[in-house]
Coordinates of C-alpha atoms (C1' of nucleotides) in Angstrom, one line a residue:
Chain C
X1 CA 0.0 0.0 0.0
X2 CA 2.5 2.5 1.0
X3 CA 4.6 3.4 -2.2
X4 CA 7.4 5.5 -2.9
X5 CA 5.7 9.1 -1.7
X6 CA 7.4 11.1 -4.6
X7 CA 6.4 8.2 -7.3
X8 CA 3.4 9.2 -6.2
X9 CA 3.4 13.0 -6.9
X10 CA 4.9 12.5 -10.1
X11 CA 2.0 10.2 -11.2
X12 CA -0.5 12.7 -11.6
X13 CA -1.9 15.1 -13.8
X14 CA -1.4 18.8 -13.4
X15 CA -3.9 21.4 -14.1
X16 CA -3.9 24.6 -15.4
X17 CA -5.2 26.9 -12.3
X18 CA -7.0 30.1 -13.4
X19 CA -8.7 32.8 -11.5
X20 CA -11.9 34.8 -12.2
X21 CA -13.4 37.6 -10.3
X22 CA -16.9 38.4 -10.1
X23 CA -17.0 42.0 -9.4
X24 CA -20.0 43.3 -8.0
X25 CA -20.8 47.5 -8.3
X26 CA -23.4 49.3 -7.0
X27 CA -24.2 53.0 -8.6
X28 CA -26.5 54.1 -6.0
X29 CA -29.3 52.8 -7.4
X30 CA -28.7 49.6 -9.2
X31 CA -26.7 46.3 -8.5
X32 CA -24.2 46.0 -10.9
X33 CA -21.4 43.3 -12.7
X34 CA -18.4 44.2 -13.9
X35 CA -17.0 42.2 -17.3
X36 CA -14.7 42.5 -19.9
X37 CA -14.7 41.6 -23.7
X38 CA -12.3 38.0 -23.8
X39 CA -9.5 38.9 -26.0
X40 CA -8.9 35.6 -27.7
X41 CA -10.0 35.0 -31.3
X42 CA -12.1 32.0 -30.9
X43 CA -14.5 34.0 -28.0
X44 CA -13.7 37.2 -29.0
X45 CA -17.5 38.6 -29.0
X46 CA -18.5 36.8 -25.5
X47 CA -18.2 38.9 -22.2
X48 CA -16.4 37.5 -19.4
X49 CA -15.4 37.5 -16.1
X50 CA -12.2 39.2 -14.8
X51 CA -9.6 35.8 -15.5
X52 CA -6.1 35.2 -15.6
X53 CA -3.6 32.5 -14.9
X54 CA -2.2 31.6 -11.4
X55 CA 1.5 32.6 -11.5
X56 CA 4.2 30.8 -9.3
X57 CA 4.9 32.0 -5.8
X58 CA 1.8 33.7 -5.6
X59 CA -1.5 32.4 -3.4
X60 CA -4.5 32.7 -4.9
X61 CA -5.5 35.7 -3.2
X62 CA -2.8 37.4 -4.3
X63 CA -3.2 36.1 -8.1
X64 CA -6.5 37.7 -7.8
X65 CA -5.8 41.2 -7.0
X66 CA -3.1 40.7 -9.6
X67 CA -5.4 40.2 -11.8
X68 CA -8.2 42.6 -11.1
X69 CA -5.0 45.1 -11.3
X70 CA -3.4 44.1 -14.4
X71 CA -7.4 44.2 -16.3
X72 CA -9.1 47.6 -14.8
X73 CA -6.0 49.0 -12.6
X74 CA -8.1 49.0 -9.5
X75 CA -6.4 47.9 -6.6
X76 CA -7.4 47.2 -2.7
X77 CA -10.9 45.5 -3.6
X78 CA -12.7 43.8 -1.4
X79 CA -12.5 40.1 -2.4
X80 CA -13.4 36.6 -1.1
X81 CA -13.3 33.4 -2.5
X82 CA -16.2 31.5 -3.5
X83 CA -15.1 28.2 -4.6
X84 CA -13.4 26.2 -7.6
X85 CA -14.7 25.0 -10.4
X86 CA -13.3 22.1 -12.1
X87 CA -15.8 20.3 -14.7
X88 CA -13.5 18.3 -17.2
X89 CA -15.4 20.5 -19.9
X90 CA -15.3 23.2 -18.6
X91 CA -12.9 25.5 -20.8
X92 CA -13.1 23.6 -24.4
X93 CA -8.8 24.2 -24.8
X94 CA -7.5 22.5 -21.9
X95 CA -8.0 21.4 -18.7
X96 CA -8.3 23.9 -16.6
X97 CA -9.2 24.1 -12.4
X98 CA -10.8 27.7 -11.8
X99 CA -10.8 29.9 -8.4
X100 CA -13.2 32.3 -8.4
X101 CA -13.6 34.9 -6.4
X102 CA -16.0 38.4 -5.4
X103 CA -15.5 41.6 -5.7
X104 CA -17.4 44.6 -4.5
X105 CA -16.6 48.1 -5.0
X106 CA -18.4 51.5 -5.0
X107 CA -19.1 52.4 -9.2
X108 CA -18.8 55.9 -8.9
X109 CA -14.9 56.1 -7.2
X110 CA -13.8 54.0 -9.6
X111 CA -15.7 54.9 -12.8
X112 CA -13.0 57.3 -14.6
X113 CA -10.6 54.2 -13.9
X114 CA -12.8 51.7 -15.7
X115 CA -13.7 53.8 -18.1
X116 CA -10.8 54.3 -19.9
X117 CA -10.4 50.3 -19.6
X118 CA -10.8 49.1 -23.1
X119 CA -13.9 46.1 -23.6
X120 CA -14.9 46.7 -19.5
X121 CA -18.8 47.6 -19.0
X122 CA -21.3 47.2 -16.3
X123 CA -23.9 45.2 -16.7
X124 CA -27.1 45.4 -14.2
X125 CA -27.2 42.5 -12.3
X126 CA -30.5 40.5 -13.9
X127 CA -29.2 41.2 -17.3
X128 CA -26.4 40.0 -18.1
X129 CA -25.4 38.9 -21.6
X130 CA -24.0 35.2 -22.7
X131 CA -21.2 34.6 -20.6
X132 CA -17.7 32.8 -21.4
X133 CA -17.5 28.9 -20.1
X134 CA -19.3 27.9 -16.6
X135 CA -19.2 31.9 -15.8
X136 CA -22.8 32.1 -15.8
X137 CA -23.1 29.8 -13.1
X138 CA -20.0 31.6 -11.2
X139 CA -22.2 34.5 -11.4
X140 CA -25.3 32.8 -10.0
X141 CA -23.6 31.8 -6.8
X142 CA -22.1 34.9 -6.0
X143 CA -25.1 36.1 -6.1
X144 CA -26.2 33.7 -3.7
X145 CA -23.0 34.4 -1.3
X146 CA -23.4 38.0 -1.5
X147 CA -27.1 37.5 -0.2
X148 CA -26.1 35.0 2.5
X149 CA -23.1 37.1 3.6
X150 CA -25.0 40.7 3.7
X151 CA -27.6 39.2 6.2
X152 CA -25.2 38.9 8.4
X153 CA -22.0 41.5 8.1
X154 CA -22.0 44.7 6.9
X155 CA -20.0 44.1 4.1
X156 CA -22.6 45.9 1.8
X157 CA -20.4 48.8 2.9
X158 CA -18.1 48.1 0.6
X159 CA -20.2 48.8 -2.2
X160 CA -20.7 52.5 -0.9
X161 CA -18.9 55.5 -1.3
X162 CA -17.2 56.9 2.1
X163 CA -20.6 59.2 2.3
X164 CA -24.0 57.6 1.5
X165 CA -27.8 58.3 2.1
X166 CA -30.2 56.5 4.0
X167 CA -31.9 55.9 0.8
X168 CA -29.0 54.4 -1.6
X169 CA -27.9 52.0 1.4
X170 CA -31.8 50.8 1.0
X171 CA -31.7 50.3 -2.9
X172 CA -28.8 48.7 -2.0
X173 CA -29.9 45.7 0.3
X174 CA -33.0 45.8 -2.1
X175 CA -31.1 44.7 -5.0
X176 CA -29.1 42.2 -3.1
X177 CA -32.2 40.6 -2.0
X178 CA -34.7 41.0 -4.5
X179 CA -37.1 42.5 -2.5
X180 CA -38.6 46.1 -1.1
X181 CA -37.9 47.0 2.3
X182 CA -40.5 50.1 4.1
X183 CA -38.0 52.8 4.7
X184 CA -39.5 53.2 8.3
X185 CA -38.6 50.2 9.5
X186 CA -35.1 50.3 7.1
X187 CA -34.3 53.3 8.8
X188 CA -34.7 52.0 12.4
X189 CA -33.0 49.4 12.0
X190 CA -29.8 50.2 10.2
X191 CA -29.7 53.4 12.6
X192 CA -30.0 51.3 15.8
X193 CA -26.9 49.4 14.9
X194 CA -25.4 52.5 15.7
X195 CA -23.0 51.6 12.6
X196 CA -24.0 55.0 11.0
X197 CA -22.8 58.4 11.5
X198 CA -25.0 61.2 10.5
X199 CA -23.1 64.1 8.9
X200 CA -24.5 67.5 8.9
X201 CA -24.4 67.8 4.9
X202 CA -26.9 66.5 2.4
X203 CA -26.8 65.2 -0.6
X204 CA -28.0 67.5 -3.4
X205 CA -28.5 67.0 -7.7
X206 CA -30.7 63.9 -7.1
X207 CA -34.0 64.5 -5.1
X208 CA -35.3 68.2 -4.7
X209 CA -35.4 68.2 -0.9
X210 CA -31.9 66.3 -0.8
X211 CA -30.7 63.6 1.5
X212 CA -28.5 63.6 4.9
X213 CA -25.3 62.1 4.2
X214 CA -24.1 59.1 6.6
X215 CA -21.0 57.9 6.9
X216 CA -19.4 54.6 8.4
X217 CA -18.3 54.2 12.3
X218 CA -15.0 52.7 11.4
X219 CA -14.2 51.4 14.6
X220 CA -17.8 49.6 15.1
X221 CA -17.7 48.5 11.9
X222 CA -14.5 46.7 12.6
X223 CA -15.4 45.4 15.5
X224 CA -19.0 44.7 15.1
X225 CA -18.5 41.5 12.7
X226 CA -21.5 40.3 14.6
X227 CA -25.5 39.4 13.4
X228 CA -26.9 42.6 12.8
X229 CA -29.6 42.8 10.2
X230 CA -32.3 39.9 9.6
X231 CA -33.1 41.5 5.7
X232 CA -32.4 38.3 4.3
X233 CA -36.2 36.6 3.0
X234 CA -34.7 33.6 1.9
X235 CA -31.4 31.7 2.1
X236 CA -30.9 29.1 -0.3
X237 CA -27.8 28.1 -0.7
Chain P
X1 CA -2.3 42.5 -26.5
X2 CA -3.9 40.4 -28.3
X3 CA -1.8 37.4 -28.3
X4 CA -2.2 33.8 -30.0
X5 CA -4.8 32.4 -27.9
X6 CA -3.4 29.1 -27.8
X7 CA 0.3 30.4 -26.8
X8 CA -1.5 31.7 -23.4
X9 CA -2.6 28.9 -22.7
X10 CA 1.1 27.2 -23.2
X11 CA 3.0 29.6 -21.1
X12 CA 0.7 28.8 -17.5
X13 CA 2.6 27.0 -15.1
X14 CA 0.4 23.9 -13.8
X15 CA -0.3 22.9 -10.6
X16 CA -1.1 19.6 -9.0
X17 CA -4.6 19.6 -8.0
X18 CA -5.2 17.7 -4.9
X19 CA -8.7 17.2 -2.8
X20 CA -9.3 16.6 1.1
X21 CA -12.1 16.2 2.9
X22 CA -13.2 17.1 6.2
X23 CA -15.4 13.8 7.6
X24 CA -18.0 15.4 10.6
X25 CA -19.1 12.2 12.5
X26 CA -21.6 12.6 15.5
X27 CA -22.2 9.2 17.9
X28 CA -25.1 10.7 19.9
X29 CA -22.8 13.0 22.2
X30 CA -19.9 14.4 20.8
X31 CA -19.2 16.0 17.5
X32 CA -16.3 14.5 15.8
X33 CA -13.7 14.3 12.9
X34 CA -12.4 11.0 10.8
X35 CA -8.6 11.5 10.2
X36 CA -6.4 9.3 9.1
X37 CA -2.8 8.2 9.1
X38 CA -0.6 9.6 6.2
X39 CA 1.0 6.9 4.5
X40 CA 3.9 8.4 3.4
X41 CA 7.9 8.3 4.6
X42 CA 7.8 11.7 5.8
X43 CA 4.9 12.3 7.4
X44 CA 4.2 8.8 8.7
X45 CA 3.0 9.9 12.1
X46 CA 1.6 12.6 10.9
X47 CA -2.8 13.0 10.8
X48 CA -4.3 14.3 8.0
X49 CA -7.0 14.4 5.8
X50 CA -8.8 12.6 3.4
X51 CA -6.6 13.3 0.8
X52 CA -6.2 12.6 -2.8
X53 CA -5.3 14.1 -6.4
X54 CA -7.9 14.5 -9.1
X55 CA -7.9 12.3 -12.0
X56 CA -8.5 12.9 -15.4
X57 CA -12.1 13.5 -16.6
X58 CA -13.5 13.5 -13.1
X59 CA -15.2 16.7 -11.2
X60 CA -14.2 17.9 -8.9
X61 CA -17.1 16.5 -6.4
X62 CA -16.9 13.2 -8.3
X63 CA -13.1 12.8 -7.0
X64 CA -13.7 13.8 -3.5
X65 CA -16.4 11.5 -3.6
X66 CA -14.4 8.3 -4.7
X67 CA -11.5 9.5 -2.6
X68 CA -13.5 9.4 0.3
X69 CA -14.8 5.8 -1.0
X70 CA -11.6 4.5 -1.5
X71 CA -9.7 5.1 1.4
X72 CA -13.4 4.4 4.0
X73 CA -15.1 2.4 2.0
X74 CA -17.6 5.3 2.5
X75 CA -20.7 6.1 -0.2
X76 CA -23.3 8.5 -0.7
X77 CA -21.9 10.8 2.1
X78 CA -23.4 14.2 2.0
X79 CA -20.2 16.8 0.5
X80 CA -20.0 19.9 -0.2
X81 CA -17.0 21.7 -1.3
X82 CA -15.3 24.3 1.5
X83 CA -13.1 26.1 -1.1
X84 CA -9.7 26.0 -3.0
X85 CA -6.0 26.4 -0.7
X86 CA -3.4 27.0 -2.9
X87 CA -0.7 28.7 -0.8
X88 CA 2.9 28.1 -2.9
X89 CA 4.1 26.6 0.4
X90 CA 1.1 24.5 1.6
X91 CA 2.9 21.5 0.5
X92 CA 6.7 21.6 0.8
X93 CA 7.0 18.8 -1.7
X94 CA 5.3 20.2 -5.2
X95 CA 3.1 22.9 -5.6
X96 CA -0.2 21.7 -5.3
X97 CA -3.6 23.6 -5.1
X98 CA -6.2 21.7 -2.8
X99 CA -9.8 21.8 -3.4
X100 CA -11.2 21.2 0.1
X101 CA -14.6 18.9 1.0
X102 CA -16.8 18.5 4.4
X103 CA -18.6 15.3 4.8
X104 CA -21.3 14.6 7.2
X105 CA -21.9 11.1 8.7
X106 CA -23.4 9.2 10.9
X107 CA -20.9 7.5 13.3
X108 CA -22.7 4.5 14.3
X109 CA -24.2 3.9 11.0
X110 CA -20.5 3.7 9.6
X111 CA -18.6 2.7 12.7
X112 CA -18.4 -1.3 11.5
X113 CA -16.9 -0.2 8.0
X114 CA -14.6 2.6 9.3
X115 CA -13.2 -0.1 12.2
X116 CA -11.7 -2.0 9.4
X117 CA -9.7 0.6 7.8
X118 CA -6.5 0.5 8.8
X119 CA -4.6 4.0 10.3
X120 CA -8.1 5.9 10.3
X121 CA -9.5 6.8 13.6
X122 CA -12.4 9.5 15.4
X123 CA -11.3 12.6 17.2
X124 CA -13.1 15.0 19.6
X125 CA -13.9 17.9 17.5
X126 CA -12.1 20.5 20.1
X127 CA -8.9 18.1 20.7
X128 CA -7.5 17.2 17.4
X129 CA -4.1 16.1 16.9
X130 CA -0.8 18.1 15.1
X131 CA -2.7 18.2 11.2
X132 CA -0.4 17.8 8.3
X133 CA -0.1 21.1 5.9
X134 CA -2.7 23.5 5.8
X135 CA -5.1 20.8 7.4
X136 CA -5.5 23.0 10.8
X137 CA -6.8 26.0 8.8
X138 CA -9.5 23.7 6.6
X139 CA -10.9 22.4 9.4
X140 CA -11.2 25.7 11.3
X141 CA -13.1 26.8 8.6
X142 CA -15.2 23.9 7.4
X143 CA -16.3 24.0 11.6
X144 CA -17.1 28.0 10.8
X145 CA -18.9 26.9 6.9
X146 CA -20.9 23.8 9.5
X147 CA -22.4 26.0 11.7
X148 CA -23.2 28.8 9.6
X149 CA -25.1 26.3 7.5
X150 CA -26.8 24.2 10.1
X151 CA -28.5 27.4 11.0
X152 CA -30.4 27.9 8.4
X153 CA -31.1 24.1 7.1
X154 CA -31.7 21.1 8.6
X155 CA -28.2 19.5 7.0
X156 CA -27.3 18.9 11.0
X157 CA -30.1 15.8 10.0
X158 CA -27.7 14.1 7.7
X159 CA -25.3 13.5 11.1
X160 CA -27.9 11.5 13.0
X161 CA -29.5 7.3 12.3
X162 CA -32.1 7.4 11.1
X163 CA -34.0 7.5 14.2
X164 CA -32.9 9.6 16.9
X165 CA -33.7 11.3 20.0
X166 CA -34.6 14.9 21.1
X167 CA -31.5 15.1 23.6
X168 CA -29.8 13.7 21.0
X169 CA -30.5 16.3 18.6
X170 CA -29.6 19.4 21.4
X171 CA -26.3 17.5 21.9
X172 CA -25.8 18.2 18.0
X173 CA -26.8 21.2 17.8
X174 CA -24.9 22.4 21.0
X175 CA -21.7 20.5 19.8
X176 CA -21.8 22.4 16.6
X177 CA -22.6 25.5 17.6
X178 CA -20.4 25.2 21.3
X179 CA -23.2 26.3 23.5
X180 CA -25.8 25.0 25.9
X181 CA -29.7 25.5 24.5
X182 CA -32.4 24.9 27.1
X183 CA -34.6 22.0 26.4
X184 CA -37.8 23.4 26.7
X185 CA -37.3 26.0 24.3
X186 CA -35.2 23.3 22.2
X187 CA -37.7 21.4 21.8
X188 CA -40.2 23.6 20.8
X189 CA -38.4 25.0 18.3
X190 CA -37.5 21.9 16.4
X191 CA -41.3 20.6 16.5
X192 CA -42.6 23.8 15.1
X193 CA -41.1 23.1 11.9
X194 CA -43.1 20.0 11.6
X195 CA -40.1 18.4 10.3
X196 CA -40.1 15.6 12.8
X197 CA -42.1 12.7 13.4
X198 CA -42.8 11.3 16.9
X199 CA -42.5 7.4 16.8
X200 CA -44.3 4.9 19.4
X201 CA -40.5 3.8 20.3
X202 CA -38.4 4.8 22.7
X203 CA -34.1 4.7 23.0
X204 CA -33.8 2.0 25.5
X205 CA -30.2 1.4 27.6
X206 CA -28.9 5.2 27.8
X207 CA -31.4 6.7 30.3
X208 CA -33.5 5.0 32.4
X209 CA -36.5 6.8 31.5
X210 CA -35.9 6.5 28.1
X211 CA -36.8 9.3 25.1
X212 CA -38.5 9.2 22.5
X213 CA -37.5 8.1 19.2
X214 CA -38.0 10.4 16.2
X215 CA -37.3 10.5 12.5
X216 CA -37.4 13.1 9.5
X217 CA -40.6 13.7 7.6
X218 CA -38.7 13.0 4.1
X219 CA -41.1 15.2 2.1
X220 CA -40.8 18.4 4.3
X221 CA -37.5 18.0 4.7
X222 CA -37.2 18.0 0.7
X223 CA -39.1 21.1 0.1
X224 CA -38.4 23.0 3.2
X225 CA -34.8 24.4 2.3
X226 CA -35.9 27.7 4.1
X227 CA -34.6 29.5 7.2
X228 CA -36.1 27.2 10.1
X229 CA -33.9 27.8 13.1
X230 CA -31.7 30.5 14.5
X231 CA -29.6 29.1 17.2
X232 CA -26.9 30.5 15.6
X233 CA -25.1 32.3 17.8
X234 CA -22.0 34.3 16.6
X235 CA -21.7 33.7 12.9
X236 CA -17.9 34.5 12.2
X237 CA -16.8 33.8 8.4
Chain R
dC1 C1' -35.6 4.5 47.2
dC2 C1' -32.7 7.3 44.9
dA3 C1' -30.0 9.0 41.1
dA4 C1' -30.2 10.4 36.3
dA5 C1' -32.3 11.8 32.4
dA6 C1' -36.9 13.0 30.0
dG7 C1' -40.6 15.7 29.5
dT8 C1' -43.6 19.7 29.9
dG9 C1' -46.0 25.7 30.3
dT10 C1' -46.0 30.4 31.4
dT11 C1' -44.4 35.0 31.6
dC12 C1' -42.0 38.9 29.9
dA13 C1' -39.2 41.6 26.8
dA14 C1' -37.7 42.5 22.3
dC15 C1' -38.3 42.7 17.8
dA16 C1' -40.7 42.6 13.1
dT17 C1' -44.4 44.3 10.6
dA18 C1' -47.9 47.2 8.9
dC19 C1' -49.3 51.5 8.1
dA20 C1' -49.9 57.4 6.5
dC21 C1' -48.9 61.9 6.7
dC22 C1' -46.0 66.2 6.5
dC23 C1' -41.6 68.4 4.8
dA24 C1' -38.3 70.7 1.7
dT25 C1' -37.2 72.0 -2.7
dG26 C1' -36.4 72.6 -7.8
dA27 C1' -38.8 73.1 -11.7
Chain I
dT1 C1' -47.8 75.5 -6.9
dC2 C1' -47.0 71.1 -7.6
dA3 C1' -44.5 66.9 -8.2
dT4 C1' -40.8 64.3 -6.3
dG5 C1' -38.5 62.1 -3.0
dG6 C1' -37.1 62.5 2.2
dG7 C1' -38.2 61.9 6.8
dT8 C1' -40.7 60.4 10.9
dG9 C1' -44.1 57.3 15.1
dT10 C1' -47.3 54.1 16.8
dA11 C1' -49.9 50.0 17.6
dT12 C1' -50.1 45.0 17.2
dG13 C1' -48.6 40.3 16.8
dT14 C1' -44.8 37.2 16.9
dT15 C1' -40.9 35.3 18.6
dG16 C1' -37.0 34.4 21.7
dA17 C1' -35.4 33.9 26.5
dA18 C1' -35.7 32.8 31.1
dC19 C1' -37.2 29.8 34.4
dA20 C1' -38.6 24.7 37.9
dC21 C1' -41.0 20.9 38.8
dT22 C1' -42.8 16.2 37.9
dT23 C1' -42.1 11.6 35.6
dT24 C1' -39.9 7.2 34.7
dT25 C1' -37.1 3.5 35.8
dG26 C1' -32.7 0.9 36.3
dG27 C1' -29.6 -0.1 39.8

DNA sequence: CCAAAAGTGTTCAACATACACCCATGA
DNA sequence: TCATGGGTGTATGTTGAACACTTTTGG
C-alpha cells in the first residue's frame, strides 16, 4: 500500500489553475457586474469574467488582486473566495481548475478608472449577456453568497462610497435581496446598529429636498462583525 | 495584446490539483472528525486528511467523492466543497492547489466499515491532533462553513440514524454551535417546523427513562430548504 | 428509594411588521 | 404650486429567552 511518496506525486496530472473575479458595483441605485470583452480570437464577442492564470509563488489571493489590477487597474478590492470550479469541460482548450472569487466596489470612485479600460462595461445585475465557459453559473452563486453574507455583516459597505444616504444604502440591500424593504422600518434598523454616523451635509442634484449624508463608524464597523440585520427573505444556498 | 490564444494557454505554469475532505461524524454525544494516518515516509506519524489528487475526466465532487470511497469504504456521504488552498508553500513537496470537501456522517451507521480501515480513527472535534499542511486551517473553517449552514437548514439531519432522539439532537446542535440550549425551548423549536415525526418507540439502555425516538418527515425536509432555526449564535466567516 | 435523564408551560421583553402623513425644494 | 423624493411614530402580533418541577425506571 505505502509506495514510494514522490512516485506518487509524479504520477499525476497537473492542471492549469485560473482565477476569475466576479466584481460586484453598485451606482446608487442599481446592482451591478463588472465584465470584460475575452480577447482571444475564438471568444472574441462573449463577455467574461475578470480571469487570468495563477502565477508561481503567488497564493490565490494574491493572483486575484493581480489580476483585477493588471485588467481595470483598480487595486485594494474587497475580495473573497467562493469556490473552484473544475468540470473536465469546462474550458473547451485544456484542462483547466478555476478559483473564483467576489468583488465589490463602489461604481462611482472608480468609474474614470474603468472607463478608460478598453472592452470593460457594467452590466445590471439581472441582465447580463452570454457569458464565457461555466461563468454564468459563477455569477449565479455569488449572487447567492453575496445575499447569505450581507444578512449577516456589513459588508454591503463596501459597495458604498465613504458618504451615503439613507436611501442608496436601502436600494442597496433591495437589490441584493430581491425584495422592497418600508424605509421606516429600514431606517430603524440600520440606525439602531449605531453603525452609521449622521453628517450635517446632504446630498444635493438627485432629489429636490436632498438627503443627509451618513457615513461609516470605522471602529464599530470593525469590530461589530456580529448578526446585525435579519433583511435576508430567503437563504438558499 | 492580443496574443495567439493558444500560446496563453502554453506559457501557465500547472499545478497539482489535490482534494481533502473534512469527515464530521456525530455518535449521539460528541461531535467529531475522521482522520487518518498519512502513508507516506515523511509524514508517517503525521494525521491528515482525506486526501487525494484529481484524476482525469472526473469533477471535482466526483473525486472527492471516490477518494473518500476508496480510502473508508464510505458512499453517498453528504459533500459539499469548503473552497480552494493554494498557498505556494502549503505542501513543501510540489506545488499543489487543494480543493477542500466536508462530509457529514453518521458514526454508528458507519462505525463497523470505518473499524476495518487500517490507520483511520475519530477525534473529539475540540482536541484534534498536530494536522499535516494546511489541514488546521481547513478544518477551522469547514467548523465555521458547519455552523453557519446548520442554522439555516436542517443538513445537521444528515449526522444522525435514522432514528434519533430529542437530547440527541440538542447535543448536535450544542456541539456544533459550542453552546448550551435549554430544552424546553429546544424542543419547541424543532417541532414547530413539523419536520419531525414522533415514533411509538423509545431509546432503550442510555437513560432509564428512556426518550423518544423520532425521524425526519422526508417530504418536508425536501421542500423545506428555508430559514427554520436560529440558534446561531456568533456567525464569524 | 434514589440517582439520572426525560418531559412539559408560562411569563416577559424584544423585535418585526404594517401602516400614513408632513416636509423641503427645484422646476 | 405642484411633483418628487425625504423623513418620521405608533400599535399589534410574533418570537425568543428565562425559568422549575414532575415523571420514569434501572440499579
Amino acid at each position: 500500500m505505502k509506495i514510494n511518496f514522490l512516485e506518487q506525486y509524479r504520477q499525476q496530472i497537473k492542471c492549469l489553475v485560473a482565477l476569475d473575479s466576479i466584481i460586484f458595483g453598485f451606482d446608487g441605485t442599481d446592482l451591478k457586474l463588472l465584465l470584460v470583452k475575452r480577447g482571444i480570437e475564438t471568444e472574441h464577442d462573449t463577455w467574461s469574467l475578470m480571469g487570468g492564470w495563477l502565477a508561481p509563488n503567488e497564493t490565490l489571493e494574491m493572483a486575484a488582486h493581480r489580476i483585477v489590477f493588471e485588467l481595470i487597474g483598480l487595486e485594494n478590492v474587497y475580495l473573497e473566495q467562493l469556490g473552484a470550479f473544475g468540470d473536465p469541460t469546462r474550458d473547451p482548450v485544456e484542462r483547466t481548475v478555476s478559483v473564483a472569487y467576489f468583488a465589490l466596489i463602489n461604481v462611482p470612485n472608480y468609474d474614470d478608472k474603468i472607463d478608460h479600460v478598453f472592452d470593460a462595461a457594467w452590466f445590471p445585475i439581472n441582465d447580463l449577456p452570454e457569458l464565457l465557459f461555466d461563468h454564468k453559473e459563477m455569477v449565479a452563486q455569488a449572487k447567492e453568497k453575496l445575499k447569505y453574507k450581507a444578512a449577516f455583516h456589513p459588508i454591503g459597505f463596501e459597495l458604498l462610497p465613504e458618504k451615503f444616504t439613507l436611501p442608496q444604502l436601502q436600494n442597496l440591500y433591495e437589490a441584493i435581496f430581491g425584495v422592497t424593504i418600508d424605509k421606516r422600518n429600514f431606517s430603524r434598523k440600520m440606525l439602531s446598529t449605531n453603525l452609521l454616523i449622521k453628517l450635517k451635509e446632504k446630498q444635493k442634484g438627485f432629489s429636490k429636498k436632498g438627503a443627509f449624508l451618513y457615513k461609516l463608524d470605522a471602529e464599530r464597523y470593525k469590530q461589530d462583525f456580529n448578526a446585525f440585520l435579519n433583511f435576508i427573505p430567503n437563504p438558499d444556498i
